[in-house]
Every structure is written in C-alpha cells, then in structure tokens.
mmCIF file of C-alpha atoms in Angstrom:
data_model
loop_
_atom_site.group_PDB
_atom_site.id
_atom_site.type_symbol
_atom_site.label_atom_id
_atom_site.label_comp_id
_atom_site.label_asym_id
_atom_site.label_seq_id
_atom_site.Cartn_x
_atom_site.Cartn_y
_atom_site.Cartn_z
ATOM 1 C CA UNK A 1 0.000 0.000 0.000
ATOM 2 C CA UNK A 2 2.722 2.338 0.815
ATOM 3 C CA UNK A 3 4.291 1.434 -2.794
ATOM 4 C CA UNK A 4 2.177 2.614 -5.438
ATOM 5 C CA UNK A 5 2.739 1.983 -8.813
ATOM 6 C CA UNK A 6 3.127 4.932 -11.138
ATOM 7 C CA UNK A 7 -0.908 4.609 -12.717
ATOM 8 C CA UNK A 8 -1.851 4.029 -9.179
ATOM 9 C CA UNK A 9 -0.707 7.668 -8.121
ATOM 10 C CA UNK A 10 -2.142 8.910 -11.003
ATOM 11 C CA UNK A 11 -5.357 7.584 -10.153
ATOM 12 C CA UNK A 12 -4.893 8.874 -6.919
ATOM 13 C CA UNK A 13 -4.628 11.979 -7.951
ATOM 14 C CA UNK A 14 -7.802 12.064 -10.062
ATOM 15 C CA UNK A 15 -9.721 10.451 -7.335
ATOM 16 C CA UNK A 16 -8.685 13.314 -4.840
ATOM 17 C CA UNK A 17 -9.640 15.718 -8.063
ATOM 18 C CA UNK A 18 -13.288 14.553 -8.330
ATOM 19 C CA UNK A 19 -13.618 13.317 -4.538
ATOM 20 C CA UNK A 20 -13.155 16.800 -2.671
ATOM 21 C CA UNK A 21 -16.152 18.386 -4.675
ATOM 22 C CA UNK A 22 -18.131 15.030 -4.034
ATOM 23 C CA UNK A 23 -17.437 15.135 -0.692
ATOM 24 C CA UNK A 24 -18.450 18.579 0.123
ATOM 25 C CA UNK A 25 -21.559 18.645 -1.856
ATOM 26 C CA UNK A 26 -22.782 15.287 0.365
ATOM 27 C CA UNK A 27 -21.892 17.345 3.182
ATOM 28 C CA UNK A 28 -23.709 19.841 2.301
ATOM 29 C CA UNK A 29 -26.793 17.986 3.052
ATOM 30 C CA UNK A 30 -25.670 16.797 6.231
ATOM 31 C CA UNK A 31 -24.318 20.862 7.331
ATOM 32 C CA UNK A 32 -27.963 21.591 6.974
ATOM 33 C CA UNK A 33 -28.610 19.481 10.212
ATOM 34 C CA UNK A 34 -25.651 20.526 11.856
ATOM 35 C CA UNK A 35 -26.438 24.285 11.722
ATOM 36 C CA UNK A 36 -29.871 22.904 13.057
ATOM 37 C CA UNK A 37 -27.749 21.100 15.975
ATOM 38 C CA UNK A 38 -25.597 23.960 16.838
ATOM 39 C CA UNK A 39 -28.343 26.531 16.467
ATOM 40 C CA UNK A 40 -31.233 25.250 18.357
ATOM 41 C CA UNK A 41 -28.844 24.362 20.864
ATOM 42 C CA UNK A 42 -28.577 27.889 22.084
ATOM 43 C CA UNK A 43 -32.304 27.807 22.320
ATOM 44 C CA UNK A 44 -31.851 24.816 25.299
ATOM 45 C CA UNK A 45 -30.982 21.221 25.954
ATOM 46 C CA UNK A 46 -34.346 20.392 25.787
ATOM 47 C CA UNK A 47 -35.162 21.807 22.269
ATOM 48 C CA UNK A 48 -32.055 19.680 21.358
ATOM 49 C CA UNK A 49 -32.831 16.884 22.744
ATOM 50 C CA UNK A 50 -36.408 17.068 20.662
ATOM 51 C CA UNK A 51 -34.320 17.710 17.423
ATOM 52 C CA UNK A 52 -31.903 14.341 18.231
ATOM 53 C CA UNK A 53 -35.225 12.243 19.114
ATOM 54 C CA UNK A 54 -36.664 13.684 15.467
ATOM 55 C CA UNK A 55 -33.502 13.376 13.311
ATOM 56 C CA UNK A 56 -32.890 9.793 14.753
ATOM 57 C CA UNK A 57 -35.764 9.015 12.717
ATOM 58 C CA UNK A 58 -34.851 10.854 9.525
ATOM 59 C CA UNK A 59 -31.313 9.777 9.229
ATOM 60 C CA UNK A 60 -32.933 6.489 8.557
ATOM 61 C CA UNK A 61 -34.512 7.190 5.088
ATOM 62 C CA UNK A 62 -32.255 10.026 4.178
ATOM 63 C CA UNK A 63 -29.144 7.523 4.158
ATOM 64 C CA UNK A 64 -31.461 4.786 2.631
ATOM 65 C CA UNK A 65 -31.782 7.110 -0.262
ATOM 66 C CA UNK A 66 -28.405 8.038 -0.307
ATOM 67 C CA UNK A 67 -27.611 4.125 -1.050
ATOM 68 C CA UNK A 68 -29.782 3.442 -3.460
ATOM 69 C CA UNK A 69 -29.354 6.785 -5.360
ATOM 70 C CA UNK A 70 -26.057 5.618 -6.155
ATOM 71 C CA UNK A 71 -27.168 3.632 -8.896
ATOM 72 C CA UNK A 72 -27.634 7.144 -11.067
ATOM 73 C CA UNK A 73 -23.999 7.745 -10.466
ATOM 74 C CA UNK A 74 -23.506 3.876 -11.961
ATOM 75 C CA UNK A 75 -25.187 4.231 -14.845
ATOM 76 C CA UNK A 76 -25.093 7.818 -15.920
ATOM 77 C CA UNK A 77 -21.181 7.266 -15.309
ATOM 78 C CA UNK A 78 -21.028 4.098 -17.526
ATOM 79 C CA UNK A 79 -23.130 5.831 -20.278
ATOM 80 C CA UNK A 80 -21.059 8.660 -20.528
ATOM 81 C CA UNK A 81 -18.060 6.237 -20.833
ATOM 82 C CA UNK A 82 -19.645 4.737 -23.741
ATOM 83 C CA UNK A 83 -21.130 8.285 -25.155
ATOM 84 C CA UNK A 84 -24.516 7.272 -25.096
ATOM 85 C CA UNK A 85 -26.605 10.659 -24.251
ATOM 86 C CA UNK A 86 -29.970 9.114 -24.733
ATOM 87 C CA UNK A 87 -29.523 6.865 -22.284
ATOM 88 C CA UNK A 88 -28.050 9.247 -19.563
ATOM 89 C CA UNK A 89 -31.645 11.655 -20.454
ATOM 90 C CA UNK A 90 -33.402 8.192 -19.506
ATOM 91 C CA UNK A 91 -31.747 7.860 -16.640
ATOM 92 C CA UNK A 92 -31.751 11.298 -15.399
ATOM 93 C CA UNK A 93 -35.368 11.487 -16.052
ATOM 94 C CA UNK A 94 -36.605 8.183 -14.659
ATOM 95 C CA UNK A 95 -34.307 8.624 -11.973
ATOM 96 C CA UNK A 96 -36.196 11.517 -10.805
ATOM 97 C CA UNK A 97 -39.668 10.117 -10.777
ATOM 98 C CA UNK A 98 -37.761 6.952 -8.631
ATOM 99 C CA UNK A 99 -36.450 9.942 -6.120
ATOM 100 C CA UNK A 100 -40.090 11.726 -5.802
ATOM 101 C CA UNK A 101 -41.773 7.887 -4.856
ATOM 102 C CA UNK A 102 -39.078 7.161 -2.821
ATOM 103 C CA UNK A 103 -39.450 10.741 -0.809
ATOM 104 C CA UNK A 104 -43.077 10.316 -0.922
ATOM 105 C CA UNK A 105 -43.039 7.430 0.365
ATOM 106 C CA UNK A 106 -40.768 7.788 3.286
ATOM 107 C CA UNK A 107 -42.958 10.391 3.842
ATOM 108 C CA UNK A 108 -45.835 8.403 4.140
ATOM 109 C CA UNK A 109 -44.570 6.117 5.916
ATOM 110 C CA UNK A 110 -43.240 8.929 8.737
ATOM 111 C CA UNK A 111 -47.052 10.386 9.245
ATOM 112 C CA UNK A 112 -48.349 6.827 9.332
ATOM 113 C CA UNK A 113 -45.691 6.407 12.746
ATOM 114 C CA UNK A 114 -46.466 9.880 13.919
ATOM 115 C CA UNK A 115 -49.081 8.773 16.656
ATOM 116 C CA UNK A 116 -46.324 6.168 17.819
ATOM 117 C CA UNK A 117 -43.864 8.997 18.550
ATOM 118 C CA UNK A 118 -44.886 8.429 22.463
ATOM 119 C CA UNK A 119 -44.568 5.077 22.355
ATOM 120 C CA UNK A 120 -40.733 4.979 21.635
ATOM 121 C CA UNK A 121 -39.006 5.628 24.880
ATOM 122 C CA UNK A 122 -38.242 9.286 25.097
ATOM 123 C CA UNK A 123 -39.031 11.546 27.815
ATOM 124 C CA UNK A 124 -42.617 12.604 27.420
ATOM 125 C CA UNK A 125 -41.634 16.480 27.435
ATOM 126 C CA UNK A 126 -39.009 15.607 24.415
ATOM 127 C CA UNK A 127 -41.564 13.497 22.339
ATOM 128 C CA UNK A 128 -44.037 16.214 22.250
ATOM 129 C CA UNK A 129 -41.728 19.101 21.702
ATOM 130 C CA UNK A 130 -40.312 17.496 18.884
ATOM 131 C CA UNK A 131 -43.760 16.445 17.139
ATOM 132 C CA UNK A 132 -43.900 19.662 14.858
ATOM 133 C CA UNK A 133 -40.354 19.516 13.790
ATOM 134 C CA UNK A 134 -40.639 16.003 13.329
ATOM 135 C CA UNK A 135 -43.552 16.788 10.704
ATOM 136 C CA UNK A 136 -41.989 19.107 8.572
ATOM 137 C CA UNK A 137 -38.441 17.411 8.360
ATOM 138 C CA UNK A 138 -39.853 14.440 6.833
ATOM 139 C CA UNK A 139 -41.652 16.317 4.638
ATOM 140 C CA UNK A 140 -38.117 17.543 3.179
ATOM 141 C CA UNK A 141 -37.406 14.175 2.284
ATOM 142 C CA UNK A 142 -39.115 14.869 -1.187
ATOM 143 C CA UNK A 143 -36.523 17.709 -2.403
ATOM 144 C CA UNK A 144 -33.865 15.917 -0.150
ATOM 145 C CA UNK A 145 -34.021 12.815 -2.393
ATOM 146 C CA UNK A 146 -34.692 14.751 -5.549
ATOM 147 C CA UNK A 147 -31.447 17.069 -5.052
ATOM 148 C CA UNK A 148 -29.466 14.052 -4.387
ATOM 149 C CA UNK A 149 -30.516 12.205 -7.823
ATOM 150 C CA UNK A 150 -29.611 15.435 -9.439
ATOM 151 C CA UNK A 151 -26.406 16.226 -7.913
ATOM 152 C CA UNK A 152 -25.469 12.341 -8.825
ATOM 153 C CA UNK A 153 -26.173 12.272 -12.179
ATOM 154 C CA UNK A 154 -24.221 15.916 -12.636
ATOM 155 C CA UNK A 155 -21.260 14.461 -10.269
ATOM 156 C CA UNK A 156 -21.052 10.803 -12.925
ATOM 157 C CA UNK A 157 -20.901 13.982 -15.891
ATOM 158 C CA UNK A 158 -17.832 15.691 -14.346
ATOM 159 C CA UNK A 159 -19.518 18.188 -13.337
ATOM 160 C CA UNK A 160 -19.264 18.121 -9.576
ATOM 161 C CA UNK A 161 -18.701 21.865 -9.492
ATOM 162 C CA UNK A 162 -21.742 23.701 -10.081
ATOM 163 C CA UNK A 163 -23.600 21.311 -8.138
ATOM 164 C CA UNK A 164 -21.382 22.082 -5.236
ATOM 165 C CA UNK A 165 -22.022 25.598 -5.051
ATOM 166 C CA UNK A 166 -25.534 25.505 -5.176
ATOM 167 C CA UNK A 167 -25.337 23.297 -2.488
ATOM 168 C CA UNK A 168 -23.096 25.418 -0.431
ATOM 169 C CA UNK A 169 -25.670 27.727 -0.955
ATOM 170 C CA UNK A 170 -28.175 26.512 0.449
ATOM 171 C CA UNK A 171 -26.743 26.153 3.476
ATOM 172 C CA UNK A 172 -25.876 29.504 3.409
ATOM 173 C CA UNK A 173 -29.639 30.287 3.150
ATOM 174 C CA UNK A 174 -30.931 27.745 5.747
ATOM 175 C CA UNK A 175 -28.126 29.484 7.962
ATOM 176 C CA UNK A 176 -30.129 32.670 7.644
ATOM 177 C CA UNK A 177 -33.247 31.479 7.474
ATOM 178 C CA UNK A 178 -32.692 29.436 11.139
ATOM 179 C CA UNK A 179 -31.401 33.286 11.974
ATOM 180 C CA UNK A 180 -34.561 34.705 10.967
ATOM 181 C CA UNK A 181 -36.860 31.474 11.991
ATOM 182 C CA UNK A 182 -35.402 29.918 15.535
ATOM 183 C CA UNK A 183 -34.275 33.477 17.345
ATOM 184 C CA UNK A 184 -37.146 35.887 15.150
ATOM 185 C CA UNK A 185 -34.441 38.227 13.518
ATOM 186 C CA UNK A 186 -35.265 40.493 11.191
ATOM 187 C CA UNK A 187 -38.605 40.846 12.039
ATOM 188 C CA UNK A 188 -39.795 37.320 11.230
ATOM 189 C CA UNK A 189 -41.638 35.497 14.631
ATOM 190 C CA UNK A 190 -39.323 33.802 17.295
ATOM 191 C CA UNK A 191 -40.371 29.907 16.319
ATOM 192 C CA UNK A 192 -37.497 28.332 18.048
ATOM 193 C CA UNK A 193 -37.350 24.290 16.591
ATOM 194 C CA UNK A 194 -40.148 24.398 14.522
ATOM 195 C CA UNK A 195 -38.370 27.606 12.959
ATOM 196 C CA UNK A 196 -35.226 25.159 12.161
ATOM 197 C CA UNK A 197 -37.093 22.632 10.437
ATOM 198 C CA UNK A 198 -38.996 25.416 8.177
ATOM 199 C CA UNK A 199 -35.630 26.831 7.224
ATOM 200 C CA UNK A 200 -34.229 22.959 5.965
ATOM 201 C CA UNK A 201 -37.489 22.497 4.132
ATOM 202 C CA UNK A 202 -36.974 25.998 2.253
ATOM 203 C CA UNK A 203 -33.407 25.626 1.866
ATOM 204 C CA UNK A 204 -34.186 21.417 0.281
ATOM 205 C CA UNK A 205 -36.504 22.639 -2.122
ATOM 206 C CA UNK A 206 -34.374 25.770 -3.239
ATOM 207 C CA UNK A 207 -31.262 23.612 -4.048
ATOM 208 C CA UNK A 208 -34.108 21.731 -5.905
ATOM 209 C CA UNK A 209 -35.104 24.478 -8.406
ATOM 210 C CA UNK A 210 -32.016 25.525 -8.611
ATOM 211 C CA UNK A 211 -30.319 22.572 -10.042
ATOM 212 C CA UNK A 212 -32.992 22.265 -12.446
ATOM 213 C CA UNK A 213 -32.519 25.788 -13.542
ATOM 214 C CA UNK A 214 -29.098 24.912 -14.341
ATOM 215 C CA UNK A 215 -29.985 21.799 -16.109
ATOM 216 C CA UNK A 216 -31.895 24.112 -18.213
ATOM 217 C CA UNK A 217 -29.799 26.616 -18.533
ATOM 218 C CA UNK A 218 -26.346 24.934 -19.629
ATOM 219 C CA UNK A 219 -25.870 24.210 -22.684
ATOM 220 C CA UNK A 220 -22.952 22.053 -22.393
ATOM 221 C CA UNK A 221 -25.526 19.660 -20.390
ATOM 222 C CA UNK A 222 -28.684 19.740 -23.202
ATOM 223 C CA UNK A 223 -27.352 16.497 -24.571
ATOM 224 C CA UNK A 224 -27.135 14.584 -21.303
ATOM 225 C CA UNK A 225 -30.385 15.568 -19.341
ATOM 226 C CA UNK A 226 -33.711 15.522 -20.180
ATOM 227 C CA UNK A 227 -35.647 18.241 -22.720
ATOM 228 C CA UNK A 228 -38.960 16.960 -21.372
ATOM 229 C CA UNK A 229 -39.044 16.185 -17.610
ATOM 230 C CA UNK A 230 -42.728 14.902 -17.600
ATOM 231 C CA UNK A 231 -42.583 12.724 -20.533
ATOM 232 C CA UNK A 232 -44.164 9.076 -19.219
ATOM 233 C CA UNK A 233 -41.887 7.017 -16.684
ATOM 234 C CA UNK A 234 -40.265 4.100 -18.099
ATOM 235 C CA UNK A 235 -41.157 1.618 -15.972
ATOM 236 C CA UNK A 236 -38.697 -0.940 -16.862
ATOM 237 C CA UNK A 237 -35.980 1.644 -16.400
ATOM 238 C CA UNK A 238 -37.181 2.301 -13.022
ATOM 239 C CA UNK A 239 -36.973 -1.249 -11.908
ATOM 240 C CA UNK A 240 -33.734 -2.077 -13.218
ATOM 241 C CA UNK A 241 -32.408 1.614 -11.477
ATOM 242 C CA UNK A 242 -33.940 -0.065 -8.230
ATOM 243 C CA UNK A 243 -32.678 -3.515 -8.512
ATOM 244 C CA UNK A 244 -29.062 -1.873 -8.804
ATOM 245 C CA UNK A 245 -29.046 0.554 -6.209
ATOM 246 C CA UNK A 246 -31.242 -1.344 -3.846
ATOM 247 C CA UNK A 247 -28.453 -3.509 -2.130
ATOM 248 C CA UNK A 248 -26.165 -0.139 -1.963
ATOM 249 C CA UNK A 249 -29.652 1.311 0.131
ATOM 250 C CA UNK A 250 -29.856 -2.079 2.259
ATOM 251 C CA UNK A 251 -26.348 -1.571 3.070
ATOM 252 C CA UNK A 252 -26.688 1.753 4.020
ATOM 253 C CA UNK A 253 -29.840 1.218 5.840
ATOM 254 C CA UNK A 254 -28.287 -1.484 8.325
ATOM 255 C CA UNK A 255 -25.813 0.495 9.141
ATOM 256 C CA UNK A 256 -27.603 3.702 10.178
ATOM 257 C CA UNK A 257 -30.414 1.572 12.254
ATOM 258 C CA UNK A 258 -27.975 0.934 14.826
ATOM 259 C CA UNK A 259 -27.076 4.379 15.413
ATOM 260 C CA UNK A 260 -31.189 5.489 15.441
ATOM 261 C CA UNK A 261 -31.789 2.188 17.340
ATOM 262 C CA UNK A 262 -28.951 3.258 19.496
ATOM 263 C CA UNK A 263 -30.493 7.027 19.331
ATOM 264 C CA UNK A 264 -33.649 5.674 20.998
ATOM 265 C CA UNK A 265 -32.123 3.544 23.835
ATOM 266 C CA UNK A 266 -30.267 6.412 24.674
ATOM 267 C CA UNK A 267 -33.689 8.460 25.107
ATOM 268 C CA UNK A 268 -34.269 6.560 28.330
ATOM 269 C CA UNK A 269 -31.992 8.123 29.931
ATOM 270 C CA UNK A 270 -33.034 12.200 29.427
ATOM 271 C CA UNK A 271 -32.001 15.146 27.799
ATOM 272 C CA UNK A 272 -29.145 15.459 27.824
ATOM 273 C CA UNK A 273 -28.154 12.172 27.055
ATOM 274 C CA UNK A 274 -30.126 12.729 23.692
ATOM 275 C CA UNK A 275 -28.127 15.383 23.393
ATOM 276 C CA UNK A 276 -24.901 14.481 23.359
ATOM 277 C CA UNK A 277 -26.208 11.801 21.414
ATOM 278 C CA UNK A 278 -26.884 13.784 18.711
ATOM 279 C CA UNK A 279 -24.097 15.631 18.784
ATOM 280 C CA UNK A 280 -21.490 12.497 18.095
ATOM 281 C CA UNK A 281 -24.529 11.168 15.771
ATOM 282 C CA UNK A 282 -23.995 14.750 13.976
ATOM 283 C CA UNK A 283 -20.062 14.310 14.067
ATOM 284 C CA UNK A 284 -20.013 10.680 12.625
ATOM 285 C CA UNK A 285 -22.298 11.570 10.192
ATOM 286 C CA UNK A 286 -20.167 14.377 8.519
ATOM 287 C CA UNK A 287 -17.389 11.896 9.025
ATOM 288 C CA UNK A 288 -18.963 9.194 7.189
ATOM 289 C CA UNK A 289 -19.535 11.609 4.080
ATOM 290 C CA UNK A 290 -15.749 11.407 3.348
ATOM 291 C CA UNK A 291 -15.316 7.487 2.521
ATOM 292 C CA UNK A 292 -19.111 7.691 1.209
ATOM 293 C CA UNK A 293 -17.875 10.635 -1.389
ATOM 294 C CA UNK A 294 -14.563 8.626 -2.052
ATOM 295 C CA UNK A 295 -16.928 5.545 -3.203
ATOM 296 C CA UNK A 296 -19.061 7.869 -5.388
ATOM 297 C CA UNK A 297 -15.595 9.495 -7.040
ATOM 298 C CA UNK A 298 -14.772 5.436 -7.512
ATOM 299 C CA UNK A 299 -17.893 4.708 -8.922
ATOM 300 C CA UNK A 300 -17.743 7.286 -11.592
ATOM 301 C CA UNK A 301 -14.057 6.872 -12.602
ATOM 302 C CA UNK A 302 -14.802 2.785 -12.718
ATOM 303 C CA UNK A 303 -17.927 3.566 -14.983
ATOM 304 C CA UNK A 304 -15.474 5.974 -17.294
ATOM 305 C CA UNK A 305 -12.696 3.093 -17.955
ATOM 306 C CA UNK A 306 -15.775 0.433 -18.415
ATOM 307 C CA UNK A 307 -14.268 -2.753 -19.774
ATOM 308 C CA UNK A 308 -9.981 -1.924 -19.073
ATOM 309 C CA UNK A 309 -9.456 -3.847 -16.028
ATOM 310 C CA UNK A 310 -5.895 -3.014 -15.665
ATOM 311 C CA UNK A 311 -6.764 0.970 -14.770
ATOM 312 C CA UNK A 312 -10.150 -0.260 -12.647
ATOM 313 C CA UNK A 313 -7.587 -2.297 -10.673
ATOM 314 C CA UNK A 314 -5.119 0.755 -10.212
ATOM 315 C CA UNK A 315 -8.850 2.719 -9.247
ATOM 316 C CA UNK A 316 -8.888 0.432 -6.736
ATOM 317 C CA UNK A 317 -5.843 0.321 -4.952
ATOM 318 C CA UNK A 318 -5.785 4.151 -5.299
ATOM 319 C CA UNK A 319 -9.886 4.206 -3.169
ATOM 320 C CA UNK A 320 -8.564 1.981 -0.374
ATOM 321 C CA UNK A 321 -5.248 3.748 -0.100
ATOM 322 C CA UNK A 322 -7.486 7.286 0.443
ATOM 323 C CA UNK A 323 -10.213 5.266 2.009
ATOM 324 C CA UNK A 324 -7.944 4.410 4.927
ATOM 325 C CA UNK A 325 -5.505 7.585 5.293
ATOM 326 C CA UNK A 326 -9.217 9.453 5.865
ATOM 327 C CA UNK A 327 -10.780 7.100 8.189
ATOM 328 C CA UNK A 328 -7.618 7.135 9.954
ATOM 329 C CA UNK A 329 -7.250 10.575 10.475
ATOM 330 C CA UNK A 330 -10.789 11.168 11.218
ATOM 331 C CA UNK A 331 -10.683 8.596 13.941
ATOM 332 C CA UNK A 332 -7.496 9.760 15.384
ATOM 333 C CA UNK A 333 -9.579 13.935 15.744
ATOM 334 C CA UNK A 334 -12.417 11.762 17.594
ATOM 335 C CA UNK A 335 -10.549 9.985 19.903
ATOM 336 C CA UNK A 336 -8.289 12.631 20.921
ATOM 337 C CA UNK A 337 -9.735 15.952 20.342
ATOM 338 C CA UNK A 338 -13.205 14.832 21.104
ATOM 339 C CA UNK A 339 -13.969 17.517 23.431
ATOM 340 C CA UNK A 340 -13.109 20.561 20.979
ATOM 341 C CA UNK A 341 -15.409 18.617 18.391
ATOM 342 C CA UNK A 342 -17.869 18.304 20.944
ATOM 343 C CA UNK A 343 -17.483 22.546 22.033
ATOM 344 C CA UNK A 344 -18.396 23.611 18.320
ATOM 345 C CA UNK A 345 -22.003 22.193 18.771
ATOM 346 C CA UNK A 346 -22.298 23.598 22.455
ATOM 347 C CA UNK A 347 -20.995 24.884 25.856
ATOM 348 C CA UNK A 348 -22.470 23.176 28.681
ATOM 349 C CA UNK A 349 -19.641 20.942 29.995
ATOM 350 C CA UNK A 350 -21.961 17.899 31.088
ATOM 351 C CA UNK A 351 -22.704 17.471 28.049
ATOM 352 C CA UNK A 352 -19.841 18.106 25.959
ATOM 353 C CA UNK A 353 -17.909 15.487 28.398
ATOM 354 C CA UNK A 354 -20.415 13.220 27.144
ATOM 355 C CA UNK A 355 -20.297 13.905 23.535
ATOM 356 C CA UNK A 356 -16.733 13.738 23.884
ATOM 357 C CA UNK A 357 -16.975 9.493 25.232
ATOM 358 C CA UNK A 358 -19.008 8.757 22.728
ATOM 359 C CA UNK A 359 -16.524 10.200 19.805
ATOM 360 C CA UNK A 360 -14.650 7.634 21.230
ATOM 361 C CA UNK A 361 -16.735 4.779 19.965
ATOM 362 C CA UNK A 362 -17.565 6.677 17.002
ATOM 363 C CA UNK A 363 -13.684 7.284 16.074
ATOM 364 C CA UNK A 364 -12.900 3.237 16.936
ATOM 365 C CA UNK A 365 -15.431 2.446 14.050
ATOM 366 C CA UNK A 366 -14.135 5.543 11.504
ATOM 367 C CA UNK A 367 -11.611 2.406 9.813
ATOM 368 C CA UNK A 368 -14.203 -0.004 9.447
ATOM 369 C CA UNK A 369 -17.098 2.465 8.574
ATOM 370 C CA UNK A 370 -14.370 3.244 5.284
#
C-alpha cells in the first residue's frame, strides 16, 4: 500500500480531483442538520434533545436514499463512458420520478408512525416538543431525495462543481433562514425548533429548483439531461435503477439503524443524554460523508474506464489507499480531540464530556465504517 505503482498515483490523484467536490456537496446535506444542531442548541438542551429524538428518525430514510441513489452515479457514469446521451436523459429522467416515490413514500410512511412517537421511549416532554419539527423534516425528504438524484447524475458527468455551489448555498440560506426562523431576527416570529425545520425544508426545495434551472440553462448539459421532464416514466428503467441501487440502500440502511436504534435507547436516559447523542450522531455523520464521497468518485471513474481492467484495478488500490488515510485521520480527531469537536455544537460541559466518550466509539469504528 505504501508502494504505489506509477498509474496508481495517477489515479490517486484524479480520485482526490473529483472526490473533494463530491465530498463537500454530500456534506452539504448533512451541514444543513448541523447548523440545526448547533443553532437550536442555544435555544436549550431540551429543544435539542427534541431535534436528536426527530432526526434519529430521519437519518434512517435520508441515508437509505443516499444508497440506493447511487445507482444514477452507476449508470449515468457508464453511459457517458460509452457516449450514449440518450440513455443518460433516460436515466436522469426516470431517476427523478424513482427519487419523488421514494421521498413520498418515506414520507408516508413517517405520518403513518407519527401517533407512535410516544410510544418509543423518550421523555414525554421531548416526544411532544419534537412532534412539529418532526412533521416538517420528513416532509423535506421529497426535495432531499430529488437534489441528491440530481447532484449524482451531474457528479457521474464531471460536473461536480456547479452542483457544489448551489449546495453550499443553500446552506448559506438555511443558515439565515434558522437566523430569521429559531431566534425571530429580522422581524420574522421567534419559532425556536419548529423555525429550524422550516428553514431545511426551504433551503431542500431551493437547491431543488435551482439545479434544475441549471440543467436548463447549460448548454454544455442539453445532450445529457432531459428536454422533457414529464414525458411518461419508463417503468422498466425504473426497476432495473432499483434492482441496482437497492443492495447499496440495504447496506446503508443497516448500518444507520444501529445508530437510530442506538439514538432511541439512549432516550431513556433524558435530555441530555439525547443530546450528546446527537451531537457524536452529527459528528459521525459528517465523518462518514468522506469514505461515502470517495466511493461515489470510484464509482464514476470505474464507470469511465468500463471494460480496461488493468486501470479499474489501479482505481482500486488508489480508493482503499485514500479510504484508509481518511478514516484514519478522522478517527485519530475523535478519539483525541473529542472535546473541541464536541465545544463547536455547544458549551455546557456535562454534556460536551459526554459527547466527547461517545466520539470515542464513534472514532474506533471511523476504519471499518471506510
């Protein structure tokens, strides 16, 4: 590993090239719930304790869609490696009607468990407080799947860029609007949690338009996304989408329910617990993002050099020697500087002691998570 062949550094290089924007787009999704974490924790432990109890829940479809969404970076990738734009306009478009059921559903499925929120172990006072942002956070799992089928089917084009920045600016607008929402700045009503979730719904379906505005609006795109968004879903198209990214989304899935199941145990014993929880939850989350945009660079450079299996060896090598200097490093900042991370969400000391233990756990499980 230490020894890399000449094409392996090479691929190294282009890895690091088309991982960094990767990388920071995916965490732009997952900055939108830290600026919830670190700004409704000024309003009070138990406001963040609600939030915790609430996004517990959500991480669970949002990283299920994140899985099986990869399969647009798959086969957009491989049909740009074999210059076939029809089929990346199929994909694009079918693959948008797939991330509107698959929001909708989750959706659903979230208001169908609403009246079981009480039955799941929290603290009664934490349960109800976070019933209304609990509401309109699922609800953002529509535009939060549709952005992320967009952004992968622009990041398998090489054009990881754009989508970056619109993505870094939405967090720069759910930053205000949390500003204007949780403290009532500016003139707009003090709505303290509630206010939070607003702002991440806004700020989900903005990055929504405005990727599609783009889409519309380059021209060096035209060829590779769809002219007519509504035309009538391929059915067959969709299936075979699902069938390929569905064991990426199981994968995925599994994982996260241990930290939600984990999330929910923890409720038992109070506030702050949930808290801190959340807090190392938030953390490992952002961590996670690295080795998860490292896979997506992989899967795009794999789908570009479709059928030489000398260079998709050398891509390889190249992903687990990045894979593993990131995990590494990320697990060596838990472990040891857990109590800075821990400071950046929030100052009470009880519980940033706490957060602090658990980045200890989280940072043992950094390697293997990569």
């Amino acid at each position: 590993m230490l020894h890399q062949s000449p094409m392996t550094v090479r691929e190294i290089k282009s890895i690091i090239a088309l991982a960094i924007p990767l990388v920071i787009g995916q965490l732009g999704q997952m900055l939108l719930g830290v600026f919830d974490t670190i700004m409704v924790g000024k309003v009070g432990i138990l406001d963040l304790a609600a939030l915790s109890f609430a996004n517990s829940l959500f991480i669970i479809p949002f990283v299920f869609a994140i899985g099986i969404l990869t399969c647009i970076s798959i086969r957009t990738s491989t049909a740009r490696g074999q210059k076939n734009q029809a089929e990346a306009r199929s994909i694009c478009r079918n693959g948008f009607y797939l991330s509107t059921i698959i929001g909708t559903v989750f959706f659903l499925v979230a208001l169908a468990a609403f009246p079981f929120l009480h039955s799941m172990g929290q603290p009664d006072d934490v349960a109800t407080r976070s019933e209304g942002y609990y509401l309109i956070v699922m609800a953002s799992l529509i535009p939060c799947a549709m952005s992320l089928l967009l952004k992968n089917h622009a990041d398998a084009l090489d054009r990881p860029w754009p989508a970056f920045w619109i993505f870094m600016g939405g967090v720069a607008l759910n930053i205000l609007l949390n500003a204007a929402l949780i403290f009532g700045q500016w003139g707009f009503p003090k709505m303290g949690l509630e206010g939070a979730a607003i702002a991440t719904l806004v700020a989900r379906w903005v990055i929504v338009v405005a990727m599609l505005l783009w889409f519309r609006f380059d021209r060096s795109l035209h060829p590779w996304t769809p002219t007519h968004w509504f035309k009538k879903p391929d059915w067959s198209e969709m299936r075979s989408l699902t069938n390929l990214g569905l064991p990426a989304g199981l994968q995925t899935l599994a994982e996260v329910s241990t930290f939600a199941a984990a999330g929910l145990i923890i409720g038992a014993f109070g506030a702050e617990a949930i808290a801190s929880h959340q807090i190392a939850l938030q953390s490992s989350g952002m961590a996670f993002m690295i080795p998860l945009g490292i896979s997506m660079a992989l899967t795009v450079r794999i789908g570009e050099v479709h059928g030489d299996h000398t260079r998709q060896r050398s891509i390889v090598k190249a992903g687990w020697f990045l894979t593993i200097l990131c995990s590494c490093t990320t697990a060596a900042i838990f472990i040891f500087a857990g109590n800075f991370v821990a400071s950046l969400f929030i100052d009470i000391p009880e519980i940033i002691t706490l957060a602090a233990s658990l980045l200890i756990v989280s940072g043992v499980f950094q390697i293997v998570d990569g």
